[in-house]
């Protein structure tokens, strides 16, 4: 069967795979007190400290309301700070707090363990091929 003749829904397959991978990462990150989505947000904020909320939403291909909902527990935990831009009150900038940096630092070994576990279960070549396919797909859909 040629790939174009495959009757399965690509979206459903991707979501299913994403859920399974997320479960694996959540299991490894649990001792650090984080979920995969929270780790990802903290890691992105470490790279782009002071980023505007809209820019982060674009970077993550996430709508702003979903991002806001995912940021709330991080703010309640004191791991991020939200700053309203005085020049444009509609813009909110995000920054990691010291507690957020500490939480992220403590979680990195757990994230690395999840990375290793995925490579061991799926195979390093398959993970590399998956990354290439996802990168290519994202580029074409942008």
mmCIF file with all atom_site columns, C-alpha atoms in Angstrom:
data_model
loop_
_atom_site.group_PDB
_atom_site.id
_atom_site.type_symbol
_atom_site.label_atom_id
_atom_site.label_alt_id
_atom_site.label_comp_id
_atom_site.label_asym_id
_atom_site.label_entity_id
_atom_site.label_seq_id
_atom_site.pdbx_PDB_ins_code
_atom_site.Cartn_x
_atom_site.Cartn_y
_atom_site.Cartn_z
_atom_site.occupancy
_atom_site.B_iso_or_equiv
_atom_site.pdbx_formal_charge
_atom_site.auth_seq_id
_atom_site.auth_comp_id
_atom_site.auth_asym_id
_atom_site.auth_atom_id
_atom_site.pdbx_PDB_model_num
ATOM 1   C CA . UNK A 1 1   ? 0.000  0.000  0.000  1.00 0.00 ? 1   UNK A CA 1
ATOM 2   C CA . UNK A 1 2   ? 1.317  3.410  -0.952 1.00 0.00 ? 2   UNK A CA 1
ATOM 3   C CA . UNK A 1 3   ? 1.325  5.991  1.866  1.00 0.00 ? 3   UNK A CA 1
ATOM 4   C CA . UNK A 1 4   ? -1.164 8.142  -0.028 1.00 0.00 ? 4   UNK A CA 1
ATOM 5   C CA . UNK A 1 5   ? -3.601 5.195  -0.044 1.00 0.00 ? 5   UNK A CA 1
ATOM 6   C CA . UNK A 1 6   ? -3.469 4.739  3.752  1.00 0.00 ? 6   UNK A CA 1
ATOM 7   C CA . UNK A 1 7   ? -7.035 5.284  4.996  1.00 0.00 ? 7   UNK A CA 1
ATOM 8   C CA . UNK A 1 8   ? -5.981 6.031  8.583  1.00 0.00 ? 8   UNK A CA 1
ATOM 9   C CA . UNK A 1 9   ? -6.367 9.567  9.903  1.00 0.00 ? 9   UNK A CA 1
ATOM 10  C CA . UNK A 1 10  ? -2.937 11.181 10.232 1.00 0.00 ? 10  UNK A CA 1
ATOM 11  C CA . UNK A 1 11  ? -4.196 13.628 12.839 1.00 0.00 ? 11  UNK A CA 1
ATOM 12  C CA . UNK A 1 12  ? -5.555 10.840 15.036 1.00 0.00 ? 12  UNK A CA 1
ATOM 13  C CA . UNK A 1 13  ? -2.308 8.866  14.752 1.00 0.00 ? 13  UNK A CA 1
ATOM 14  C CA . UNK A 1 14  ? -0.219 11.924 15.667 1.00 0.00 ? 14  UNK A CA 1
ATOM 15  C CA . UNK A 1 15  ? -2.415 12.732 18.658 1.00 0.00 ? 15  UNK A CA 1
ATOM 16  C CA . UNK A 1 16  ? -2.280 9.117  19.844 1.00 0.00 ? 16  UNK A CA 1
ATOM 17  C CA . UNK A 1 17  ? 1.512  9.030  19.557 1.00 0.00 ? 17  UNK A CA 1
ATOM 18  C CA . UNK A 1 18  ? 1.767  12.409 21.298 1.00 0.00 ? 18  UNK A CA 1
ATOM 19  C CA . UNK A 1 19  ? -0.386 11.148 24.189 1.00 0.00 ? 19  UNK A CA 1
ATOM 20  C CA . UNK A 1 20  ? 1.769  8.027  24.629 1.00 0.00 ? 20  UNK A CA 1
ATOM 21  C CA . UNK A 1 21  ? 5.005  10.016 24.502 1.00 0.00 ? 21  UNK A CA 1
ATOM 22  C CA . UNK A 1 22  ? 3.565  12.587 26.915 1.00 0.00 ? 22  UNK A CA 1
ATOM 23  C CA . UNK A 1 23  ? 2.631  9.790  29.338 1.00 0.00 ? 23  UNK A CA 1
ATOM 24  C CA . UNK A 1 24  ? 6.226  8.513  29.248 1.00 0.00 ? 24  UNK A CA 1
ATOM 25  C CA . UNK A 1 25  ? 7.655  11.988 29.913 1.00 0.00 ? 25  UNK A CA 1
ATOM 26  C CA . UNK A 1 26  ? 5.059  12.741 32.614 1.00 0.00 ? 26  UNK A CA 1
ATOM 27  C CA . UNK A 1 27  ? 6.034  9.529  34.393 1.00 0.00 ? 27  UNK A CA 1
ATOM 28  C CA . UNK A 1 28  ? 9.702  10.569 34.416 1.00 0.00 ? 28  UNK A CA 1
ATOM 29  C CA . UNK A 1 29  ? 8.996  14.200 35.377 1.00 0.00 ? 29  UNK A CA 1
ATOM 30  C CA . UNK A 1 30  ? 6.572  13.320 38.201 1.00 0.00 ? 30  UNK A CA 1
ATOM 31  C CA . UNK A 1 31  ? 9.351  13.193 40.873 1.00 0.00 ? 31  UNK A CA 1
ATOM 32  C CA . UNK A 1 32  ? 10.256 16.788 39.911 1.00 0.00 ? 32  UNK A CA 1
ATOM 33  C CA . UNK A 1 33  ? 6.632  17.857 40.432 1.00 0.00 ? 33  UNK A CA 1
ATOM 34  C CA . UNK A 1 34  ? 6.103  18.785 36.781 1.00 0.00 ? 34  UNK A CA 1
ATOM 35  C CA . UNK A 1 35  ? 4.088  17.648 33.814 1.00 0.00 ? 35  UNK A CA 1
ATOM 36  C CA . UNK A 1 36  ? 5.611  17.573 30.350 1.00 0.00 ? 36  UNK A CA 1
ATOM 37  C CA . UNK A 1 37  ? 3.673  20.671 29.286 1.00 0.00 ? 37  UNK A CA 1
ATOM 38  C CA . UNK A 1 38  ? 4.953  22.592 32.320 1.00 0.00 ? 38  UNK A CA 1
ATOM 39  C CA . UNK A 1 39  ? 8.546  21.511 31.731 1.00 0.00 ? 39  UNK A CA 1
ATOM 40  C CA . UNK A 1 40  ? 8.262  22.618 28.104 1.00 0.00 ? 40  UNK A CA 1
ATOM 41  C CA . UNK A 1 41  ? 6.967  26.056 29.069 1.00 0.00 ? 41  UNK A CA 1
ATOM 42  C CA . UNK A 1 42  ? 9.688  26.567 31.686 1.00 0.00 ? 42  UNK A CA 1
ATOM 43  C CA . UNK A 1 43  ? 12.381 25.451 29.224 1.00 0.00 ? 43  UNK A CA 1
ATOM 44  C CA . UNK A 1 44  ? 11.049 27.797 26.542 1.00 0.00 ? 44  UNK A CA 1
ATOM 45  C CA . UNK A 1 45  ? 10.983 30.689 28.988 1.00 0.00 ? 45  UNK A CA 1
ATOM 46  C CA . UNK A 1 46  ? 14.564 29.952 29.993 1.00 0.00 ? 46  UNK A CA 1
ATOM 47  C CA . UNK A 1 47  ? 15.555 30.416 26.343 1.00 0.00 ? 47  UNK A CA 1
ATOM 48  C CA . UNK A 1 48  ? 13.362 33.479 25.767 1.00 0.00 ? 48  UNK A CA 1
ATOM 49  C CA . UNK A 1 49  ? 13.114 35.188 29.151 1.00 0.00 ? 49  UNK A CA 1
ATOM 50  C CA . UNK A 1 50  ? 10.924 38.296 28.938 1.00 0.00 ? 50  UNK A CA 1
ATOM 51  C CA . UNK A 1 51  ? 9.087  37.048 25.844 1.00 0.00 ? 51  UNK A CA 1
ATOM 52  C CA . UNK A 1 52  ? 5.669  38.469 25.084 1.00 0.00 ? 52  UNK A CA 1
ATOM 53  C CA . UNK A 1 53  ? 2.827  36.022 25.657 1.00 0.00 ? 53  UNK A CA 1
ATOM 54  C CA . UNK A 1 54  ? 1.650  36.250 22.036 1.00 0.00 ? 54  UNK A CA 1
ATOM 55  C CA . UNK A 1 55  ? 5.154  35.567 20.747 1.00 0.00 ? 55  UNK A CA 1
ATOM 56  C CA . UNK A 1 56  ? 5.468  32.493 22.976 1.00 0.00 ? 56  UNK A CA 1
ATOM 57  C CA . UNK A 1 57  ? 2.081  31.228 21.791 1.00 0.00 ? 57  UNK A CA 1
ATOM 58  C CA . UNK A 1 58  ? 3.261  31.597 18.183 1.00 0.00 ? 58  UNK A CA 1
ATOM 59  C CA . UNK A 1 59  ? 6.563  29.890 18.944 1.00 0.00 ? 59  UNK A CA 1
ATOM 60  C CA . UNK A 1 60  ? 4.711  26.911 20.454 1.00 0.00 ? 60  UNK A CA 1
ATOM 61  C CA . UNK A 1 61  ? 1.974  26.830 17.779 1.00 0.00 ? 61  UNK A CA 1
ATOM 62  C CA . UNK A 1 62  ? -0.530 27.256 20.588 1.00 0.00 ? 62  UNK A CA 1
ATOM 63  C CA . UNK A 1 63  ? -3.491 29.579 20.825 1.00 0.00 ? 63  UNK A CA 1
ATOM 64  C CA . UNK A 1 64  ? -3.190 32.289 23.423 1.00 0.00 ? 64  UNK A CA 1
ATOM 65  C CA . UNK A 1 65  ? -6.108 31.094 25.582 1.00 0.00 ? 65  UNK A CA 1
ATOM 66  C CA . UNK A 1 66  ? -4.581 27.613 25.884 1.00 0.00 ? 66  UNK A CA 1
ATOM 67  C CA . UNK A 1 67  ? -1.208 29.155 26.753 1.00 0.00 ? 67  UNK A CA 1
ATOM 68  C CA . UNK A 1 68  ? -2.829 31.357 29.407 1.00 0.00 ? 68  UNK A CA 1
ATOM 69  C CA . UNK A 1 69  ? -4.570 28.331 30.933 1.00 0.00 ? 69  UNK A CA 1
ATOM 70  C CA . UNK A 1 70  ? -1.265 26.398 31.003 1.00 0.00 ? 70  UNK A CA 1
ATOM 71  C CA . UNK A 1 71  ? 0.643  29.309 32.533 1.00 0.00 ? 71  UNK A CA 1
ATOM 72  C CA . UNK A 1 72  ? -1.724 29.787 35.492 1.00 0.00 ? 72  UNK A CA 1
ATOM 73  C CA . UNK A 1 73  ? -0.418 26.868 37.594 1.00 0.00 ? 73  UNK A CA 1
ATOM 74  C CA . UNK A 1 74  ? 3.161  27.974 36.914 1.00 0.00 ? 74  UNK A CA 1
ATOM 75  C CA . UNK A 1 75  ? 2.364  31.472 38.150 1.00 0.00 ? 75  UNK A CA 1
ATOM 76  C CA . UNK A 1 76  ? 0.516  30.097 41.210 1.00 0.00 ? 76  UNK A CA 1
ATOM 77  C CA . UNK A 1 77  ? 3.568  27.972 42.034 1.00 0.00 ? 77  UNK A CA 1
ATOM 78  C CA . UNK A 1 78  ? 5.761  31.074 41.802 1.00 0.00 ? 78  UNK A CA 1
ATOM 79  C CA . UNK A 1 79  ? 7.809  29.677 38.912 1.00 0.00 ? 79  UNK A CA 1
ATOM 80  C CA . UNK A 1 80  ? 6.975  32.451 36.436 1.00 0.00 ? 80  UNK A CA 1
ATOM 81  C CA . UNK A 1 81  ? 6.149  36.129 36.663 1.00 0.00 ? 81  UNK A CA 1
ATOM 82  C CA . UNK A 1 82  ? 3.795  37.951 34.315 1.00 0.00 ? 82  UNK A CA 1
ATOM 83  C CA . UNK A 1 83  ? 4.559  41.608 33.630 1.00 0.00 ? 83  UNK A CA 1
ATOM 84  C CA . UNK A 1 84  ? 2.137  43.889 31.821 1.00 0.00 ? 84  UNK A CA 1
ATOM 85  C CA . UNK A 1 85  ? 4.058  45.995 29.302 1.00 0.00 ? 85  UNK A CA 1
ATOM 86  C CA . UNK A 1 86  ? 3.696  49.630 30.487 1.00 0.00 ? 86  UNK A CA 1
ATOM 87  C CA . UNK A 1 87  ? 3.922  50.845 26.870 1.00 0.00 ? 87  UNK A CA 1
ATOM 88  C CA . UNK A 1 88  ? 1.122  48.548 25.705 1.00 0.00 ? 88  UNK A CA 1
ATOM 89  C CA . UNK A 1 89  ? -1.139 47.178 28.436 1.00 0.00 ? 89  UNK A CA 1
ATOM 90  C CA . UNK A 1 90  ? -2.404 44.500 26.035 1.00 0.00 ? 90  UNK A CA 1
ATOM 91  C CA . UNK A 1 91  ? 1.065  42.895 25.986 1.00 0.00 ? 91  UNK A CA 1
ATOM 92  C CA . UNK A 1 92  ? 2.134  40.634 28.816 1.00 0.00 ? 92  UNK A CA 1
ATOM 93  C CA . UNK A 1 93  ? 5.758  39.583 29.148 1.00 0.00 ? 93  UNK A CA 1
ATOM 94  C CA . UNK A 1 94  ? 6.748  36.344 30.848 1.00 0.00 ? 94  UNK A CA 1
ATOM 95  C CA . UNK A 1 95  ? 9.823  35.633 32.922 1.00 0.00 ? 95  UNK A CA 1
ATOM 96  C CA . UNK A 1 96  ? 11.153 32.756 34.976 1.00 0.00 ? 96  UNK A CA 1
ATOM 97  C CA . UNK A 1 97  ? 11.533 33.436 38.665 1.00 0.00 ? 97  UNK A CA 1
ATOM 98  C CA . UNK A 1 98  ? 14.469 32.099 40.674 1.00 0.00 ? 98  UNK A CA 1
ATOM 99  C CA . UNK A 1 99  ? 12.147 29.360 41.945 1.00 0.00 ? 99  UNK A CA 1
ATOM 100 C CA . UNK A 1 100 ? 11.250 28.530 38.328 1.00 0.00 ? 100 UNK A CA 1
ATOM 101 C CA . UNK A 1 101 ? 14.917 28.287 37.362 1.00 0.00 ? 101 UNK A CA 1
ATOM 102 C CA . UNK A 1 102 ? 15.549 25.994 40.336 1.00 0.00 ? 102 UNK A CA 1
ATOM 103 C CA . UNK A 1 103 ? 12.541 23.819 39.469 1.00 0.00 ? 103 UNK A CA 1
ATOM 104 C CA . UNK A 1 104 ? 13.661 23.546 35.861 1.00 0.00 ? 104 UNK A CA 1
ATOM 105 C CA . UNK A 1 105 ? 17.245 22.744 36.844 1.00 0.00 ? 105 UNK A CA 1
ATOM 106 C CA . UNK A 1 106 ? 16.028 19.976 39.181 1.00 0.00 ? 106 UNK A CA 1
ATOM 107 C CA . UNK A 1 107 ? 13.742 18.576 36.456 1.00 0.00 ? 107 UNK A CA 1
ATOM 108 C CA . UNK A 1 108 ? 16.353 18.377 33.674 1.00 0.00 ? 108 UNK A CA 1
ATOM 109 C CA . UNK A 1 109 ? 17.814 15.008 34.813 1.00 0.00 ? 109 UNK A CA 1
ATOM 110 C CA . UNK A 1 110 ? 14.294 13.542 34.823 1.00 0.00 ? 110 UNK A CA 1
ATOM 111 C CA . UNK A 1 111 ? 13.669 14.920 31.332 1.00 0.00 ? 111 UNK A CA 1
ATOM 112 C CA . UNK A 1 112 ? 16.969 13.414 30.148 1.00 0.00 ? 112 UNK A CA 1
ATOM 113 C CA . UNK A 1 113 ? 15.895 10.068 31.597 1.00 0.00 ? 113 UNK A CA 1
ATOM 114 C CA . UNK A 1 114 ? 12.647 10.328 29.614 1.00 0.00 ? 114 UNK A CA 1
ATOM 115 C CA . UNK A 1 115 ? 14.638 11.082 26.456 1.00 0.00 ? 115 UNK A CA 1
ATOM 116 C CA . UNK A 1 116 ? 16.793 7.982  27.066 1.00 0.00 ? 116 UNK A CA 1
ATOM 117 C CA . UNK A 1 117 ? 13.754 5.826  27.816 1.00 0.00 ? 117 UNK A CA 1
ATOM 118 C CA . UNK A 1 118 ? 12.092 6.862  24.570 1.00 0.00 ? 118 UNK A CA 1
ATOM 119 C CA . UNK A 1 119 ? 15.249 6.127  22.548 1.00 0.00 ? 119 UNK A CA 1
ATOM 120 C CA . UNK A 1 120 ? 15.587 2.734  24.240 1.00 0.00 ? 120 UNK A CA 1
ATOM 121 C CA . UNK A 1 121 ? 11.952 1.767  23.641 1.00 0.00 ? 121 UNK A CA 1
ATOM 122 C CA . UNK A 1 122 ? 11.567 3.108  20.114 1.00 0.00 ? 122 UNK A CA 1
ATOM 123 C CA . UNK A 1 123 ? 15.164 3.039  18.887 1.00 0.00 ? 123 UNK A CA 1
ATOM 124 C CA . UNK A 1 124 ? 17.551 5.914  18.311 1.00 0.00 ? 124 UNK A CA 1
ATOM 125 C CA . UNK A 1 125 ? 17.199 5.685  14.515 1.00 0.00 ? 125 UNK A CA 1
ATOM 126 C CA . UNK A 1 126 ? 13.398 5.746  14.719 1.00 0.00 ? 126 UNK A CA 1
ATOM 127 C CA . UNK A 1 127 ? 13.490 8.764  17.061 1.00 0.00 ? 127 UNK A CA 1
ATOM 128 C CA . UNK A 1 128 ? 15.849 10.561 14.661 1.00 0.00 ? 128 UNK A CA 1
ATOM 129 C CA . UNK A 1 129 ? 13.559 9.745  11.729 1.00 0.00 ? 129 UNK A CA 1
ATOM 130 C CA . UNK A 1 130 ? 10.550 10.936 13.741 1.00 0.00 ? 130 UNK A CA 1
ATOM 131 C CA . UNK A 1 131 ? 12.285 14.240 14.506 1.00 0.00 ? 131 UNK A CA 1
ATOM 132 C CA . UNK A 1 132 ? 13.112 14.695 10.819 1.00 0.00 ? 132 UNK A CA 1
ATOM 133 C CA . UNK A 1 133 ? 9.551  13.921 9.739  1.00 0.00 ? 133 UNK A CA 1
ATOM 134 C CA . UNK A 1 134 ? 8.074  16.279 12.329 1.00 0.00 ? 134 UNK A CA 1
ATOM 135 C CA . UNK A 1 135 ? 10.519 19.088 11.495 1.00 0.00 ? 135 UNK A CA 1
ATOM 136 C CA . UNK A 1 136 ? 9.775  18.725 7.781  1.00 0.00 ? 136 UNK A CA 1
ATOM 137 C CA . UNK A 1 137 ? 6.033  18.639 8.401  1.00 0.00 ? 137 UNK A CA 1
ATOM 138 C CA . UNK A 1 138 ? 6.122  21.751 10.589 1.00 0.00 ? 138 UNK A CA 1
ATOM 139 C CA . UNK A 1 139 ? 8.186  23.586 8.007  1.00 0.00 ? 139 UNK A CA 1
ATOM 140 C CA . UNK A 1 140 ? 5.757  22.718 5.205  1.00 0.00 ? 140 UNK A CA 1
ATOM 141 C CA . UNK A 1 141 ? 2.711  23.667 7.295  1.00 0.00 ? 141 UNK A CA 1
ATOM 142 C CA . UNK A 1 142 ? 4.089  27.034 8.378  1.00 0.00 ? 142 UNK A CA 1
#
